Tab-separated table of C-alpha atoms in Angstrom:
chain	number	residue	atom	x	y	z
O	1	MET	CA	-63.423	-4.748	-79.861
O	2	THR	CA	-62.882	-8.174	-78.601
O	3	GLU	CA	-64.528	-10.798	-80.592
O	4	ARG	CA	-66.629	-13.283	-78.748
O	5	LEU	CA	-67.941	-16.678	-79.791
O	6	ARG	CA	-71.288	-17.724	-78.616
O	7	LEU	CA	-71.438	-21.373	-77.693
O	8	ALA	CA	-74.594	-23.326	-78.523
O	9	ASN	CA	-75.687	-26.856	-77.737
O	10	ARG	CA	-75.212	-28.858	-80.800
O	11	GLY	CA	-76.891	-32.259	-81.497
O	12	SER	CA	-80.479	-33.453	-81.240
O	13	ARG	CA	-82.316	-34.309	-78.092
O	14	THR	CA	-84.455	-37.455	-77.780
O	15	LEU	CA	-87.601	-38.131	-75.821
O	16	ASN	CA	-85.539	-40.174	-73.417
O	17	ASP	CA	-83.608	-37.132	-72.428
O	18	ARG	CA	-84.470	-36.156	-68.889
O	19	THR	CA	-85.853	-32.771	-68.218
O	20	PRO	CA	-83.291	-30.850	-66.372
O	21	THR	CA	-84.078	-29.959	-62.798
O	22	PRO	CA	-83.074	-26.738	-61.214
O	23	ASP	CA	-80.079	-28.521	-59.674
O	24	THR	CA	-78.963	-29.958	-62.980
O	25	ALA	CA	-80.010	-27.136	-65.225
O	26	GLU	CA	-77.557	-26.272	-67.836
O	27	GLU	CA	-75.504	-23.196	-67.313
O	28	PRO	CA	-76.296	-20.342	-69.584
O	29	PRO	CA	-73.923	-19.762	-72.389
O	30	GLN	CA	-70.754	-17.894	-71.354
O	31	ASP	CA	-68.750	-15.487	-73.343
O	32	ILE	CA	-65.120	-16.574	-73.588
O	33	PRO	CA	-62.793	-13.715	-74.293
O	34	VAL	CA	-60.543	-14.069	-77.235
O	35	GLY	CA	-57.185	-12.316	-77.220
O	36	PRO	CA	-54.603	-11.490	-74.614
O	37	ALA	CA	-55.526	-12.105	-70.985
O	38	PRO	CA	-56.271	-9.047	-68.902
O	39	ALA	CA	-53.527	-7.883	-66.478
O	40	PRO	CA	-54.082	-8.679	-62.814
O	41	ALA	CA	-54.884	-5.897	-60.416
O	42	ALA	CA	-51.813	-4.103	-59.182
O	43	ASP	CA	-50.771	-4.773	-55.576
O	44	PRO	CA	-50.619	-1.434	-53.799
O	45	GLU	CA	-47.566	-2.585	-51.850
O	46	THR	CA	-45.623	-3.695	-54.937
O	47	ALA	CA	-46.854	-1.138	-57.427
O	48	THR	CA	-44.283	1.287	-58.703
O	49	ALA	CA	-44.669	5.029	-58.574
O	50	ASP	CA	-44.926	5.468	-62.365
O	51	GLY	CA	-47.606	2.810	-62.732
O	52	SER	CA	-45.347	0.410	-64.643
O	53	ASP	CA	-45.433	-3.302	-64.066
O	54	PRO	CA	-43.631	-4.349	-60.852
O	55	SER	CA	-40.607	-6.579	-61.022
O	56	MET	CA	-40.595	-10.217	-60.009
O	57	LEU	CA	-38.590	-9.315	-56.841
O	58	SER	CA	-41.281	-6.860	-55.859
O	59	ARG	CA	-43.970	-9.489	-56.405
O	60	LEU	CA	-42.149	-11.978	-54.124
O	61	ARG	CA	-41.351	-9.493	-51.368
O	62	GLY	CA	-44.592	-9.972	-49.541
O	63	LEU	CA	-44.365	-13.762	-49.776
O	64	TYR	CA	-40.969	-14.116	-48.021
O	65	SER	CA	-40.816	-11.194	-45.598
O	66	PRO	CA	-39.523	-12.714	-42.312
O	67	LYS	CA	-41.518	-12.127	-39.185
O	68	ILE	CA	-39.553	-10.582	-36.339
O	69	ASP	CA	-40.013	-12.560	-33.208
O	70	GLU	CA	-41.042	-10.275	-30.343
O	71	ASN	CA	-38.768	-11.945	-27.790
O	72	THR	CA	-35.807	-11.823	-30.162
O	73	GLU	CA	-36.327	-8.112	-30.749
O	74	ARG	CA	-36.568	-7.391	-27.014
O	75	LEU	CA	-33.355	-9.327	-26.376
O	76	ARG	CA	-31.600	-7.354	-29.098
O	77	LYS	CA	-32.652	-4.087	-27.465
O	78	GLN	CA	-31.384	-5.232	-24.078
O	79	MET	CA	-28.027	-6.159	-25.574
O	80	LEU	CA	-27.798	-2.697	-27.092
O	81	ARG	CA	-28.508	-1.140	-23.718
O	82	LEU	CA	-25.876	-3.270	-21.980
O	83	SER	CA	-23.244	-2.250	-24.495
O	84	ASP	CA	-24.213	1.408	-24.061
O	85	PRO	CA	-24.879	1.874	-20.314
O	86	PHE	CA	-24.584	5.665	-20.428
O	87	GLY	CA	-26.973	6.144	-23.356
O	88	LEU	CA	-24.360	7.442	-25.781
O	89	ILE	CA	-25.735	5.272	-28.609
O	90	HIS	CA	-29.430	5.697	-29.286
O	91	GLU	CA	-31.342	3.085	-31.175
O	92	ARG	CA	-33.571	4.343	-33.988
O	93	GLU	CA	-36.932	2.757	-33.504
O	94	THR	CA	-39.391	2.537	-36.368
O	95	ALA	CA	-43.052	1.766	-36.536
O	96	GLU	CA	-42.321	-1.700	-37.937
O	97	THR	CA	-40.163	-2.813	-34.978
O	98	GLN	CA	-42.081	-1.009	-32.202
O	99	PRO	CA	-45.810	-0.355	-32.509
O	100	ALA	CA	-47.134	2.958	-31.310
O	101	THR	CA	-49.313	1.263	-28.703
O	102	GLU	CA	-46.378	-0.568	-27.099
O	103	GLU	CA	-45.161	0.937	-23.844
O	104	THR	CA	-41.638	2.245	-23.962
O	105	GLU	CA	-39.343	0.222	-21.757
O	106	THR	CA	-37.212	2.107	-19.273
O	107	PRO	CA	-33.551	1.455	-20.001
O	108	THR	CA	-31.786	-0.288	-17.198
O	109	THR	CA	-28.127	0.129	-16.452
O	110	ALA	CA	-26.182	-2.963	-15.612
O	111	THR	CA	-24.215	-2.330	-12.447
O	112	ALA	CA	-21.648	-4.678	-11.052
O	113	GLU	CA	-22.210	-5.332	-7.384
O	114	VAL	CA	-18.999	-4.696	-5.445
O	115	LEU	CA	-18.695	-6.969	-2.463
O	116	PRO	CA	-16.856	-5.489	0.548
O	117	THR	CA	-13.565	-7.053	1.464
O	118	LEU	CA	-13.879	-8.635	4.868
O	119	PRO	CA	-10.858	-8.215	7.163
O	120	GLU	CA	-9.064	-11.328	8.115
O	121	THR	CA	-9.925	-12.456	11.609
O	122	PRO	CA	-6.725	-12.799	13.633
O	123	GLU	CA	-6.134	-16.210	15.044
O	124	ILE	CA	-6.583	-16.386	18.808
O	125	THR	CA	-3.618	-18.101	20.422
O	126	ASP	CA	-3.020	-19.470	23.908
O	127	ARG	CA	-0.912	-16.380	24.597
O	128	ASP	CA	-3.857	-14.095	23.785
O	129	LEU	CA	-6.156	-16.105	26.017
O	130	ALA	CA	-3.661	-15.960	28.889
O	131	LEU	CA	-3.245	-12.177	28.519
O	132	THR	CA	-6.990	-11.630	28.419
O	133	ALA	CA	-7.475	-13.763	31.518
O	134	ALA	CA	-4.740	-11.894	33.434
O	135	ILE	CA	-6.169	-8.491	32.445
O	136	THR	CA	-9.677	-9.528	33.476
O	137	LEU	CA	-8.392	-10.804	36.828
O	138	LEU	CA	-6.544	-7.553	37.612
O	139	GLU	CA	-9.480	-5.388	36.548
O	140	ASP	CA	-11.804	-7.323	38.829
O	141	GLU	CA	-9.337	-7.093	41.733
O	142	LEU	CA	-8.941	-3.323	41.351
O	143	LYS	CA	-12.687	-2.869	41.012
O	144	HIS	CA	-13.216	-4.407	44.459
O	145	TRP	CA	-10.104	-2.901	46.088
O	146	PRO	CA	-10.839	-1.688	49.656
O	147	ARG	CA	-10.862	2.060	50.233
O	148	ASN	CA	-10.787	4.265	53.300
O	149	SER	CA	-13.421	6.743	54.395
O	150	ALA	CA	-11.908	9.427	52.148
O	151	GLY	CA	-12.261	7.161	49.115
O	152	ARG	CA	-8.532	6.588	48.691
O	153	PRO	CA	-7.248	3.045	48.124
O	154	GLU	CA	-5.867	1.253	51.136
O	155	ASN	CA	-2.347	-0.207	50.965
O	156	LEU	CA	-1.426	2.356	48.322
O	157	PRO	CA	1.907	0.753	47.255
O	158	ALA	CA	0.215	-2.580	46.458
O	159	TRP	CA	-2.659	-0.819	44.688
O	160	ARG	CA	-0.214	1.231	42.597
O	161	ARG	CA	1.664	-1.953	41.702
O	162	ARG	CA	-1.544	-3.576	40.443
O	163	GLN	CA	-2.383	-0.496	38.381
O	164	THR	CA	1.002	-0.445	36.658
O	165	ASP	CA	0.903	-4.226	36.095
O	166	LEU	CA	-2.493	-3.864	34.438
O	167	ARG	CA	-1.239	-1.216	32.022
O	168	LEU	CA	1.868	-3.200	31.157
O	169	LEU	CA	-0.298	-6.195	30.272
O	170	MET	CA	-2.511	-3.973	28.127
O	171	MET	CA	0.555	-2.720	26.281
O	172	ILE	CA	1.728	-6.294	25.628
O	173	ALA	CA	-1.772	-7.207	24.434
O	174	GLY	CA	-1.651	-4.371	21.894
O	175	ARG	CA	-4.165	-2.155	23.714
O	176	SER	CA	-1.942	0.923	23.570
O	177	ALA	CA	-4.652	3.511	24.204
O	178	GLU	CA	-5.701	1.806	27.437
O	179	SER	CA	-2.115	1.351	28.615
O	180	ILE	CA	-1.566	5.131	28.870
O	181	ARG	CA	-4.642	5.849	30.970
O	182	THR	CA	-3.929	7.989	34.010
O	183	ILE	CA	-3.690	6.242	37.367
O	184	GLU	CA	-6.019	7.831	39.866
O	185	ALA	CA	-4.948	8.713	43.402
O	186	LEU	CA	-1.429	9.550	42.185
O	187	PRO	CA	0.052	13.070	42.138
O	188	ARG	CA	-0.334	14.896	38.850
O	189	GLU	CA	3.404	14.686	38.140
O	190	GLU	CA	3.388	10.899	38.597
O	191	GLN	CA	0.378	10.508	36.313
O	192	GLU	CA	2.137	12.493	33.582
O	193	PHE	CA	5.345	10.538	34.195
O	194	TRP	CA	3.553	7.220	33.682
O	195	GLN	CA	1.841	8.377	30.509
O	196	SER	CA	5.146	9.561	29.028
O	197	MET	CA	6.875	6.295	29.927
O	198	MET	CA	4.131	4.190	28.353
O	199	LEU	CA	4.214	6.353	25.236
O	200	ALA	CA	7.972	5.772	25.056
O	201	MET	CA	7.544	2.000	25.435
O	202	ASN	CA	4.789	1.831	22.833
O	203	GLN	CA	6.906	3.894	20.454
O	204	TYR	CA	9.949	1.674	20.987
O	205	ARG	CA	7.897	-1.484	20.344
O	206	THR	CA	6.471	-0.203	17.048
O	207	THR	CA	6.822	-2.765	14.253
O	208	ASP	CA	6.094	-0.390	11.355
O	209	GLU	CA	9.077	-0.871	9.034
O	210	SER	CA	8.152	2.191	6.965
O	211	ILE	CA	9.347	4.456	9.815
O	212	PRO	CA	13.145	4.790	10.090
O	213	ARG	CA	14.498	3.245	13.253
O	214	SER	CA	16.359	6.439	14.123
O	215	ASP	CA	13.057	8.353	14.086
O	216	LEU	CA	11.463	5.822	16.433
O	217	LEU	CA	14.387	6.030	18.850
O	218	GLY	CA	14.332	9.828	18.726
O	219	GLU	CA	10.641	9.900	19.622
O	220	THR	CA	11.271	7.354	22.379
O	221	LEU	CA	13.989	9.559	23.895
O	222	ARG	CA	11.754	12.611	23.717
O	223	GLN	CA	9.071	10.837	25.738
O	224	ILE	CA	11.658	9.576	28.248
O	225	ARG	CA	13.013	13.091	28.770
O	226	THR	CA	9.481	14.356	29.293
O	227	ALA	CA	8.929	11.615	31.864
O	228	GLU	CA	12.162	12.605	33.621
O	229	ARG	CA	11.108	16.236	33.901
O	230	ARG	CA	7.712	15.219	35.310
O	231	LEU	CA	9.244	13.026	38.002
O	232	GLN	CA	12.221	15.255	38.788
O	233	PRO	CA	10.599	17.584	41.360
O	234	LEU	CA	9.190	14.611	43.301
O	235	ALA	CA	12.523	12.788	43.649
O	236	ARG	CA	15.070	13.443	46.383
O	237	LEU	CA	17.383	16.386	45.793
O	238	GLU	CA	20.845	15.074	44.957
O	239	ILE	CA	24.396	16.453	44.812
O	240	ASN	CA	25.811	14.410	41.963
O	241	ARG	CA	29.209	16.132	41.701
O	242	LEU	CA	31.402	17.881	44.284
O	243	GLN	CA	34.924	18.937	43.290
O	244	PHE	CA	37.681	21.420	44.211
O	245	CYS	CA	38.666	23.472	41.165
O	246	SER	CA	41.003	26.235	40.144
O	247	ARG	CA	38.627	27.343	37.388
O	248	ILE	CA	35.012	26.689	36.374
O	249	ASN	CA	34.229	27.295	32.711
O	250	GLY	CA	30.587	26.312	32.817
O	251	PHE	CA	28.276	23.389	33.320
O	252	GLY	CA	30.373	20.221	33.628
O	253	SER	CA	33.551	22.010	32.486
O	254	VAL	CA	36.134	22.632	35.218
O	255	VAL	CA	39.868	22.666	35.858
O	256	ALA	CA	40.288	20.468	38.913
O	257	PHE	CA	43.193	20.529	41.357
O	258	PRO	CA	45.469	17.526	40.910
O	259	THR	CA	45.518	16.857	44.681
O	260	ALA	CA	43.512	17.729	47.791
O	261	ASP	CA	46.537	19.327	49.536
O	262	PHE	CA	46.338	23.094	50.032
O	263	GLU	CA	48.181	25.864	51.779
O	264	PRO	CA	46.591	27.512	54.844
O	265	GLY	CA	44.211	30.240	53.667
O	266	GLN	CA	44.539	29.229	49.990
O	267	ARG	CA	41.642	30.351	47.795
O	268	LEU	CA	39.829	27.681	45.811
O	269	LEU	CA	36.564	27.026	43.985
O	270	LEU	CA	33.991	24.355	44.779
O	271	TYR	CA	31.861	22.909	41.980
O	272	VAL	CA	28.474	21.607	43.247
O	273	GLY	CA	26.315	19.709	40.747
O	274	LEU	CA	22.613	19.265	41.550
O	275	ARG	CA	19.818	17.001	40.335
O	276	ASN	CA	16.118	16.561	41.078
O	277	PHE	CA	15.392	20.193	41.861
O	278	ARG	CA	12.177	22.036	41.145
O	279	SER	CA	11.806	24.806	38.578
O	280	GLU	CA	9.028	27.378	38.533
O	281	LEU	CA	7.666	28.983	35.375
O	282	THR	CA	7.823	32.777	35.528
O	283	ALA	CA	5.408	35.284	34.007
O	284	GLU	CA	7.911	35.807	31.187
O	285	GLY	CA	7.805	32.105	30.288
O	286	ARG	CA	11.238	31.251	31.722
O	287	TYR	CA	12.098	28.485	34.187
O	288	ARG	CA	13.515	29.736	37.476
O	289	THR	CA	15.639	27.662	39.865
O	290	GLU	CA	16.842	28.853	43.246
O	291	SER	CA	18.957	27.232	45.970
O	292	ALA	CA	20.922	28.162	49.074
O	293	ALA	CA	24.025	26.490	50.565
O	294	VAL	CA	25.805	26.095	53.895
O	295	ILE	CA	29.536	25.176	54.147
O	296	GLU	CA	31.035	23.508	57.244
O	297	TYR	CA	34.686	22.656	58.081
O	298	ILE	CA	35.135	19.703	60.440
O	299	ARG	CA	38.579	18.639	61.679
O	300	GLU	CA	38.995	14.866	61.559
O	301	GLU	CA	41.269	14.586	64.609
O	302	ASP	CA	38.780	15.775	67.208
O	303	GLY	CA	35.602	16.486	65.250
O	304	GLU	CA	35.886	20.166	65.991
O	305	ALA	CA	33.821	22.279	63.587
O	306	LEU	CA	34.453	25.790	62.533
O	307	GLU	CA	31.645	28.267	62.276
O	308	PRO	CA	29.405	27.430	59.278
O	309	VAL	CA	29.523	29.667	56.226
O	310	ARG	CA	26.022	30.527	55.000
O	311	LEU	CA	25.794	31.515	51.374
O	312	PRO	CA	22.963	33.661	50.023
O	313	SER	CA	20.285	32.201	47.784
O	314	ILE	CA	21.465	31.893	44.202
O	315	PRO	CA	18.736	32.189	41.517
O	316	ASP	CA	19.021	30.999	37.939
O	317	GLU	CA	16.692	31.383	34.940
O	318	CYS	CA	16.612	29.453	31.682
O	319	ASP	CA	14.407	29.331	28.592
O	320	GLU	CA	14.012	25.557	28.979
O	321	GLN	CA	13.407	23.452	32.042
O	322	ARG	CA	16.718	22.240	33.416
O	323	THR	CA	17.397	18.685	34.473
O	324	ASP	CA	20.922	19.455	35.755
O	325	TYR	CA	22.176	22.475	37.622
O	326	TYR	CA	25.354	23.541	39.377
O	327	GLN	CA	26.581	26.089	41.891
O	328	SER	CA	30.017	27.668	41.930
O	329	ILE	CA	31.193	28.464	45.459
O	330	GLU	CA	34.398	30.329	46.337
O	331	LEU	CA	36.180	29.041	49.485
O	332	THR	CA	39.276	29.648	51.593
O	333	ALA	CA	41.229	26.777	53.114
O	334	PRO	CA	41.371	26.733	56.953
O	335	LEU	CA	44.351	28.409	58.576
O	336	LEU	CA	45.023	25.459	60.835
O	337	GLU	CA	46.964	22.531	59.484
O	338	GLY	CA	45.489	19.068	59.495
O	339	SER	CA	42.918	16.934	57.754
O	340	TRP	CA	39.529	18.501	57.300
O	341	LEU	CA	36.139	17.500	55.982
O	342	VAL	CA	34.305	20.087	53.914
O	343	ARG	CA	30.563	19.397	54.284
O	344	VAL	CA	28.131	21.060	51.892
O	345	ARG	CA	24.359	21.301	52.436
O	346	VAL	CA	22.190	22.654	49.634
O	347	ARG	CA	18.501	23.486	49.958
O	348	ASP	CA	16.084	23.814	47.041
O	349	GLN	CA	14.094	26.972	47.732
O	350	TYR	CA	11.026	25.693	45.815
O	351	SER	CA	10.753	22.060	46.884
O	352	MET	CA	12.366	22.832	50.288
O	353	GLN	CA	14.420	19.647	50.026
O	354	THR	CA	17.998	19.443	51.290
O	355	ALA	CA	20.965	17.499	49.925
O	356	GLU	CA	24.313	16.939	51.621
O	357	ALA	CA	27.796	15.817	50.502
O	358	GLN	CA	31.418	16.205	51.721
O	359	LEU	CA	35.046	16.230	50.532
O	360	LYS	CA	38.361	15.663	52.308
O	361	LEU	CA	40.882	18.532	52.417
O	362	ASN	CA	44.455	18.560	53.750
O	363	VAL	CA	46.113	21.738	54.981
O	364	ARG	CA	49.918	21.590	55.178
């Protein structure tokens, strides 16, 4: 039991001593404990589990615990989200760093805005302005071109010239699609001819270096050949080769006589090459050509003509449309001596056009 000492007022009091008032009344005697001082109450936050005295570090923990600034913590979370845009790293939130009453922030993903690349605007030159002005002028002229009661343009050759000039200017200006537009009021074959020719020109003028030049030239030739076939039946029928031969092997391959001197009644062959004829497509998908010929002998001395020799129609079929064709005609030299003209007339049985040519023949 703890011993206590009772304190008492020692010394005498005199009459002069003032009677204490309630404000100045002496305190009652206090018991002063003797012995070791009692231990302070244990802090629930620093108390150990076994009830032993906490360490000095535990006592100071509450005094120096840093306060986490709210803005700093929010910034740290945002940095974590930016470094993990797909949510592969999840932050472990505790009650100390995020109170239960705080609303959960929706993670935001930082996306880089991709700006579209604007194409470079080509510089407009005086040449471009001149081309545009010329095209506009021609378009306006053709728009107001006079027409007849049937709606066809008047002065057709001049109108056709303006139409082709307009498309050539469009090709030069780089407007390829417009340059191959069909030209109205022209026959179908001429429209297709013009389109093929413009395709050939546009192909030839291509500046793409990734395409081999030989390929460009091959495509150009293909379009030119197509244009030729489209225009062929509209052109005048032509005999492009007429020759006396001793043998004909095939197209363009003959054995010609060295001279034009023959014996009376001598047998010979006549090679007749044709161009610009018409071919018709058969039901079997083959191209058919047919022509007839008339042979005349005219003596140069007096212009006397022998009776014409009429040859039957000669048909020919081919898997592809021909651009050249020939006839092989067997003849007999006149019995009378002298200088003769051999005149040949060929008629295309489909276009009904006629071509004529002649050779000189001497009978000795």
